[in-house]
XYZ file of C-alpha atoms in Angstrom:
467
model
C 41.436 -68.082 -6.366
C 40.046 -66.004 -3.467
C 41.552 -64.287 -0.565
C 40.837 -65.191 3.037
C 38.040 -62.403 3.451
C 36.171 -63.714 0.389
C 37.231 -61.187 -2.260
C 38.820 -62.258 -5.559
C 42.612 -62.440 -5.245
C 45.248 -61.426 -7.712
C 45.243 -58.779 -10.376
C 41.378 -58.263 -10.320
C 41.421 -56.568 -6.966
C 43.198 -53.337 -7.987
C 40.687 -52.855 -10.824
C 37.598 -52.802 -8.409
C 39.472 -50.520 -5.993
C 40.333 -48.173 -8.794
C 36.718 -48.025 -10.001
C 35.469 -47.200 -6.435
C 38.157 -44.457 -6.137
C 37.053 -42.941 -9.520
C 33.399 -42.994 -8.231
C 34.501 -41.294 -5.098
C 36.513 -38.601 -6.908
C 33.609 -37.941 -9.213
C 31.155 -37.365 -6.209
C 33.717 -35.041 -4.580
C 33.938 -33.003 -7.861
C 30.156 -32.732 -8.143
C 29.898 -31.630 -4.552
C 32.538 -28.997 -5.081
C 30.863 -27.648 -8.102
C 27.501 -27.433 -6.206
C 28.912 -25.751 -3.219
C 28.733 -22.154 -4.537
C 25.196 -22.518 -5.618
C 24.301 -24.156 -2.206
C 26.065 -21.322 -0.355
C 24.127 -18.809 -2.492
C 20.776 -20.442 -1.469
C 21.746 -20.313 2.147
C 22.780 -16.579 1.755
C 19.492 -15.728 -0.073
C 17.502 -17.571 2.644
C 19.231 -15.669 5.365
C 18.709 -12.256 3.696
C 15.224 -11.452 5.150
C 16.500 -11.872 8.685
C 19.734 -10.048 7.995
C 17.800 -7.146 6.684
C 16.373 -6.383 10.100
C 19.601 -6.005 11.930
C 22.668 -3.754 11.369
C 25.508 -5.188 9.294
C 28.414 -6.711 11.148
C 27.028 -6.059 14.565
C 23.771 -7.945 14.917
C 22.270 -4.920 16.645
C 18.616 -3.860 16.141
C 18.057 -1.982 13.019
C 17.438 1.872 13.448
C 14.556 3.314 11.568
C 13.737 6.847 10.739
C 10.364 8.052 9.696
C 11.249 8.010 5.969
C 12.591 4.384 6.378
C 9.373 3.520 8.096
C 7.272 4.928 5.210
C 9.289 3.063 2.604
C 8.946 -0.215 4.464
C 5.193 0.253 4.916
C 4.742 0.718 1.204
C 5.883 -2.806 0.653
C 3.675 -4.345 3.345
C 0.428 -2.395 3.736
C -2.421 -4.172 1.953
C -4.591 -1.119 1.413
C -1.739 0.776 -0.243
C -0.763 -2.292 -2.357
C -4.514 -2.610 -3.353
C -4.425 0.997 -4.704
C -1.278 0.361 -6.571
C -2.731 -2.818 -8.039
C -5.933 -0.862 -9.105
C -3.604 1.665 -10.869
C -1.918 -1.216 -12.730
C -5.281 -2.693 -13.677
C -6.565 0.638 -15.005
C -3.338 1.064 -17.114
C -3.965 -2.326 -18.772
C -7.727 -1.446 -19.312
C -6.545 1.529 -21.364
C -4.175 -0.612 -23.389
C -7.152 -3.048 -24.118
C -9.510 -0.113 -25.042
C -6.958 1.317 -27.358
C -6.562 -2.088 -29.090
C -10.305 -1.819 -29.915
C -9.590 1.214 -32.035
C -6.899 -0.379 -34.068
C -7.156 -3.177 -36.803
C -6.663 -6.678 -35.621
C -4.774 -9.304 -37.697
C -5.421 -12.999 -37.453
C -4.571 -15.988 -39.609
C -6.998 -18.906 -39.921
C -6.470 -22.231 -41.395
C -9.207 -24.811 -41.515
C -10.542 -27.802 -43.604
C -14.213 -28.380 -44.230
C -15.531 -31.714 -45.331
C -19.034 -32.175 -46.767
C -20.692 -35.398 -47.799
C -20.524 -35.878 -51.566
C -22.999 -37.420 -53.938
C -21.096 -40.686 -54.215
C -20.728 -40.551 -57.972
C -17.012 -40.304 -58.927
C -17.663 -38.261 -62.008
C -19.582 -35.575 -60.034
C -17.589 -33.406 -57.709
C -20.640 -31.670 -56.234
C -21.507 -32.293 -52.557
C -24.785 -33.798 -51.375
C -25.240 -31.375 -48.584
C -24.763 -27.858 -49.938
C -22.702 -26.098 -47.199
C -19.531 -25.380 -48.970
C -17.956 -24.963 -52.394
C -17.150 -28.563 -52.802
C -16.735 -31.866 -50.984
C -13.372 -30.646 -49.764
C -12.715 -27.074 -48.966
C -9.371 -25.573 -47.649
C -9.326 -22.230 -46.135
C -6.010 -20.669 -45.189
C -6.045 -16.848 -45.082
C -5.094 -13.764 -43.047
C -7.961 -11.561 -41.820
C -7.671 -7.834 -41.004
C -10.595 -6.722 -38.990
C -11.630 -3.184 -38.088
C -14.675 -2.086 -36.187
C -15.717 1.484 -35.875
C -18.388 2.750 -33.384
C -18.993 5.602 -30.961
C -18.871 3.147 -28.126
C -15.270 2.068 -29.008
C -14.061 5.776 -28.961
C -15.969 6.505 -25.743
C -14.501 3.385 -24.107
C -10.909 4.458 -24.888
C -11.486 7.986 -23.488
C -13.202 6.506 -20.435
C -10.343 4.202 -19.756
C -7.926 7.138 -19.953
C -10.138 9.089 -17.411
C -10.343 5.840 -15.197
C -6.508 5.733 -15.334
C -6.346 9.242 -14.075
C -8.809 8.511 -11.425
C -6.769 5.365 -10.334
C -3.565 7.498 -10.288
C -5.246 10.022 -8.037
C -6.569 7.331 -5.730
C -3.106 5.843 -5.536
C -1.731 9.246 -4.555
C -4.467 9.491 -1.868
C -3.371 6.077 -0.599
C 0.188 7.107 -0.550
C -0.568 10.180 1.519
C -3.013 8.198 3.765
C -0.216 5.659 4.381
C 2.113 8.476 5.502
C -0.498 9.625 8.053
C -0.897 6.014 9.403
C 2.821 5.439 9.692
C 3.390 8.908 11.236
C 0.720 8.098 13.922
C 2.219 4.719 14.663
C 5.851 5.982 14.491
C 5.411 8.890 16.824
C 3.054 6.849 18.923
C 5.912 4.604 19.755
C 8.338 7.593 20.265
C 5.861 9.225 22.767
C 5.164 5.894 24.429
C 8.954 5.460 25.041
C 9.147 8.965 26.380
C 6.103 8.422 28.649
C 7.776 5.177 30.005
C 11.004 7.187 30.778
C 8.807 9.675 32.583
C 6.995 6.994 34.417
C 10.368 5.625 35.486
C 11.495 9.017 36.707
C 8.204 9.524 38.606
C 8.424 6.062 40.182
C 11.957 6.785 41.382
C 10.943 10.223 42.678
C 8.001 8.619 44.551
C 10.321 5.921 46.090
C 12.763 8.715 47.145
C 9.987 10.727 48.783
C 8.763 7.684 50.538
C 12.261 7.244 52.014
C 12.389 10.942 53.059
C 8.976 10.690 54.748
C 10.108 7.513 56.637
C 13.266 9.242 57.826
C 11.286 12.331 58.921
C 8.880 10.072 60.767
C 11.771 8.294 62.509
C 13.023 11.708 63.643
C 9.566 12.677 64.906
C 9.146 15.533 62.429
C 6.156 14.275 60.509
C 3.091 11.993 61.286
C 2.709 8.430 60.260
C -0.100 9.557 57.946
C 2.513 11.256 55.688
C 4.362 7.854 55.322
C 1.045 6.202 54.383
C 0.212 8.800 51.762
C 3.776 8.655 50.352
C 3.515 4.800 50.156
C 0.182 5.018 48.321
C 1.867 7.454 45.914
C 4.800 5.128 45.349
C 2.538 2.187 44.667
C 0.410 4.196 42.244
C 3.558 5.349 40.358
C 4.690 1.681 40.097
C 1.352 0.718 38.572
C 1.572 3.644 36.172
C 5.007 2.475 35.234
C 3.678 -0.965 34.319
C 0.866 0.647 32.304
C 3.404 2.828 30.438
C 5.467 -0.277 29.647
C 2.334 -2.082 28.290
C 1.468 0.924 26.138
C 5.033 1.084 24.840
C 4.971 -2.621 23.829
C 1.609 -2.208 22.229
C 2.839 0.714 20.160
C 5.870 -1.286 19.055
C 3.673 -4.206 17.978
C 1.393 -1.862 15.916
C 4.426 -0.363 14.161
C 5.968 -3.733 13.638
C 2.910 -4.926 11.747
C 3.272 -2.032 9.300
C 6.906 -2.316 8.749
C 8.123 -5.896 8.662
C 6.748 -8.870 6.618
C 8.213 -11.270 9.233
C 6.792 -9.382 12.294
C 10.210 -8.385 13.633
C 10.171 -6.450 16.970
C 13.966 -5.957 17.218
C 14.167 -2.375 15.996
C 14.633 1.150 17.342
C 13.167 4.431 16.100
C 14.765 7.804 15.944
C 13.297 10.490 18.186
C 13.295 13.555 16.079
C 10.491 15.447 17.740
C 12.811 18.035 19.042
C 13.130 19.791 15.621
C 9.579 20.746 14.470
C 9.247 21.898 10.801
C 8.119 25.355 9.952
C 4.410 25.880 8.964
C 3.615 27.832 5.783
C 0.894 30.481 5.624
C -2.723 29.541 5.105
C -2.777 31.267 1.720
C 0.083 29.080 0.525
C -1.684 26.017 1.895
C -4.934 26.879 0.241
C -3.208 27.290 -3.158
C -1.368 24.075 -2.752
C -4.603 22.286 -1.759
C -6.621 23.437 -4.789
C -3.769 22.483 -7.020
C -2.359 19.269 -5.609
C -5.316 17.608 -3.938
C -5.720 13.967 -5.170
C -9.159 13.507 -3.802
C -10.387 16.413 -5.865
C -8.615 15.001 -8.886
C -10.189 11.624 -8.420
C -13.735 13.173 -8.166
C -13.024 15.179 -11.379
C -11.836 12.109 -13.108
C -14.801 10.107 -11.778
C -17.151 12.663 -13.174
C -15.434 12.490 -16.574
C -15.629 8.686 -16.498
C -19.368 8.820 -15.933
C -19.837 11.364 -18.688
C -18.108 9.044 -21.099
C -20.129 6.108 -19.925
C -23.194 7.990 -21.143
C -21.462 8.620 -24.467
C -20.762 4.792 -24.662
C -24.252 4.089 -23.886
C -25.521 6.359 -26.644
C -23.203 4.448 -29.040
C -25.217 1.256 -28.359
C -28.145 3.027 -30.076
C -26.222 3.980 -33.163
C -24.942 1.865 -36.137
C -21.648 0.039 -36.036
C -19.394 -0.307 -39.090
C -17.009 -3.242 -39.427
C -14.586 -3.974 -42.238
C -12.832 -7.432 -42.878
C -10.087 -8.012 -45.354
C -9.221 -11.519 -46.264
C -6.174 -12.802 -48.206
C -5.145 -16.343 -48.723
C -6.770 -19.537 -50.293
C -10.301 -20.765 -50.264
C -10.047 -23.676 -52.566
C -10.952 -27.403 -52.987
C -7.221 -28.197 -52.816
C -4.687 -27.186 -50.304
C -2.294 -25.473 -52.786
C -1.303 -22.075 -54.037
C -2.327 -23.047 -57.577
C -4.391 -25.796 -59.236
C -4.062 -26.768 -62.985
C -2.284 -23.546 -63.689
C -4.920 -21.438 -61.852
C -3.626 -19.269 -58.911
C -5.601 -20.094 -55.767
C -4.317 -17.029 -53.794
C -6.813 -14.255 -53.676
C -8.542 -11.670 -51.461
C -12.024 -10.511 -50.481
C -13.404 -7.687 -48.550
C -16.618 -7.540 -46.425
C -18.035 -4.266 -45.096
C -20.879 -4.642 -42.516
C -23.079 -1.924 -41.221
C -25.035 -3.010 -38.138
C -28.119 -0.975 -37.433
C -29.768 -1.588 -34.001
C -33.535 -1.665 -34.368
C -35.120 -3.499 -31.382
C -33.538 -4.918 -28.154
C -36.409 -4.993 -25.724
C -35.336 -1.634 -24.136
C -31.903 -3.025 -22.868
C -29.871 -0.146 -24.742
C -32.247 2.515 -23.308
C -31.801 0.976 -19.849
C -27.985 1.072 -20.172
C -28.235 4.719 -21.057
C -30.468 5.389 -18.055
C -28.033 3.711 -15.798
C -25.184 5.740 -17.159
C -27.062 8.916 -16.609
C -27.822 7.961 -13.039
C -24.141 7.340 -12.359
C -23.195 10.580 -13.874
C -25.563 12.449 -11.536
C -24.149 10.650 -8.564
C -20.575 11.495 -9.669
C -21.566 15.132 -9.995
C -22.845 15.123 -6.359
C -19.614 13.566 -5.245
C -17.579 16.070 -7.026
C -19.291 19.099 -5.490
C -19.111 17.417 -2.136
C -15.243 16.821 -2.577
C -14.873 20.546 -3.365
C -16.734 21.612 -0.205
C -14.905 19.064 1.915
C -11.558 20.147 0.618
C -12.146 23.653 1.800
C -13.296 22.508 5.189
C -10.526 20.050 5.759
C -7.938 22.705 4.674
C -9.136 25.101 7.285
C -9.612 22.352 9.992
C -6.214 20.662 9.427
C -4.358 24.049 9.285
C -5.924 25.276 12.482
C -4.975 22.010 14.252
C -1.364 22.271 13.085
C -1.079 25.995 13.905
C -2.497 25.496 17.345
C -0.179 22.477 18.073
C 2.754 24.560 16.860
C 1.894 27.615 19.004
C 1.295 25.520 22.113
C 4.669 23.691 22.040
C 6.619 26.587 23.737
C 4.026 26.868 26.457
C 4.046 23.053 27.043
C 7.867 23.088 27.291
C 7.732 25.983 29.759
C 5.040 24.178 31.838
C 7.249 21.109 32.113
C 10.286 23.068 33.242
C 8.144 24.932 35.827
C 6.639 21.764 37.105
C 10.060 20.216 37.628
C 11.168 23.242 39.567
C 7.923 23.258 41.569
C 8.561 19.663 42.643
C 12.100 20.375 43.657
C 11.079 23.334 45.756
C 8.039 21.659 47.285
C 10.175 18.614 48.305
C 12.686 21.078 50.089
C 9.885 22.859 51.739
C 8.508 19.561 52.949
C 11.853 18.603 54.480
C 11.921 21.993 56.126
C 8.321 21.333 57.467
C 6.774 24.235 55.474
C 4.592 22.150 53.126
C 2.337 19.149 53.385
C 2.584 15.742 51.872
C -0.379 16.398 49.689
C 1.520 19.338 48.133
C 4.458 17.088 47.249
C 2.114 14.410 45.863
C 0.338 17.013 43.714
C 3.687 18.431 42.470
C 4.724 14.973 41.466
C 1.561 14.332 39.474
C 1.685 17.777 37.939
C 5.199 17.160 36.718
C 4.251 13.783 35.173
C 1.254 15.346 33.486
C 3.216 18.228 32.125
C 5.910 16.115 30.594
C 3.421 13.814 28.964
C 1.404 16.700 27.664
C 4.646 18.127 26.157
C 5.377 14.869 24.483
C 1.744 14.643 23.140
C 1.885 18.211 21.926
C 5.003 17.544 19.815
C 3.503 14.339 18.306
C 0.139 16.155 17.780
C 1.948 18.807 15.614
C 3.571 16.251 13.445
C 0.462 14.278 12.896
C -1.463 17.468 12.136
C 1.069 18.397 9.426
C 0.829 14.913 7.970
C -2.945 15.232 7.819
C -2.609 18.690 6.229
C -0.176 17.269 3.501
C -2.683 14.677 2.516
C -4.623 17.649 0.958
C -1.547 19.770 -0.245
C 1.361 17.417 -0.714
C 4.811 18.138 0.718
C 5.578 21.812 1.638
């Protein structure tokens, strides 16, 4: 019996409906169980974007110089390459150390050789083994001793020290790069603000000259000159905005893996750090300079390469100890005879003739050693030169800051007085325009001077470390 809509009628209907309801309930339970993990995936996917904004506000992230350096360490490929080289050098030393220690292996093999065909004769037709069937299952302890192995381990240790020094050099170089880009953006923002003030001042002066012309106090030529100045300041404002955006893009490439531009930087150029004496800087440079340490380690590496090359001309001793079974049957005993046993093989390999390749390797190592010595002496001379050069740069920039600040204040006062004198008819339009340009140049020079000092200090610290 069926219902009017074609479905079975009677007591069978509730059973189908109950089965469908159970399936629906099961699907809902599974979705509820998967909801936390799904939410977690969404949260983790949103984390990179959320890291670039302030929590709870969505405002641009504020970055200090130390924050910028930490972010750049995660994204700069040259710095990451130096860190990778350091990790590779560390693993090279582990591998070289393993060459000085015994190696343990376990070998299991079965060797079959064609027999004579006679059932009563167990000997093989082709004499390659101890029988027709030979089973080998034994542990092998191998030790090789040579001058090359010891030299390679010491060379890997020196190479690790060299890689560590180069990583430190890359770290300090990254600080200089980030400092330049960071304060480049700070100064660009300042110059943009200066250009805005200069443009507003030029527009105000144009309005003054027009009013004075309407009153018959100045000639129309003054209005033309003021209009030219206003147009020039407007173009300078556009160029300053372009430079600011370019500096922001350069810094964004260093800081963010997703090329985020929604960030602000902290302007801390108002608080210059003190500068130590040159004697303190020179002492720190000779003690903490990573480039000099890298050159010293490179020279030691080349010396040990010469030692390793000499090892190729000397005998090599190797010892093998075997324990296990080497029998015609795969068993620990046969007919009451114990198959387990051991053997020891000592080999002394004496090089005699290699068509001059060993001598050639020695010559190559000596050439590299001579080159490393030249690079070491050059690094020593360069350190002394750069110490004096970078210190003089920082000292000069530090001493000029007060003068630059004073010049900016005087230029602002000069523009104010010149504008008042122009309104009183005591100065010309050219004097006002010159005062406007002088004020802009003085403010930009002061901003450049503060940034110059910070960059000079960062360059000096590449040789000395933090002070």
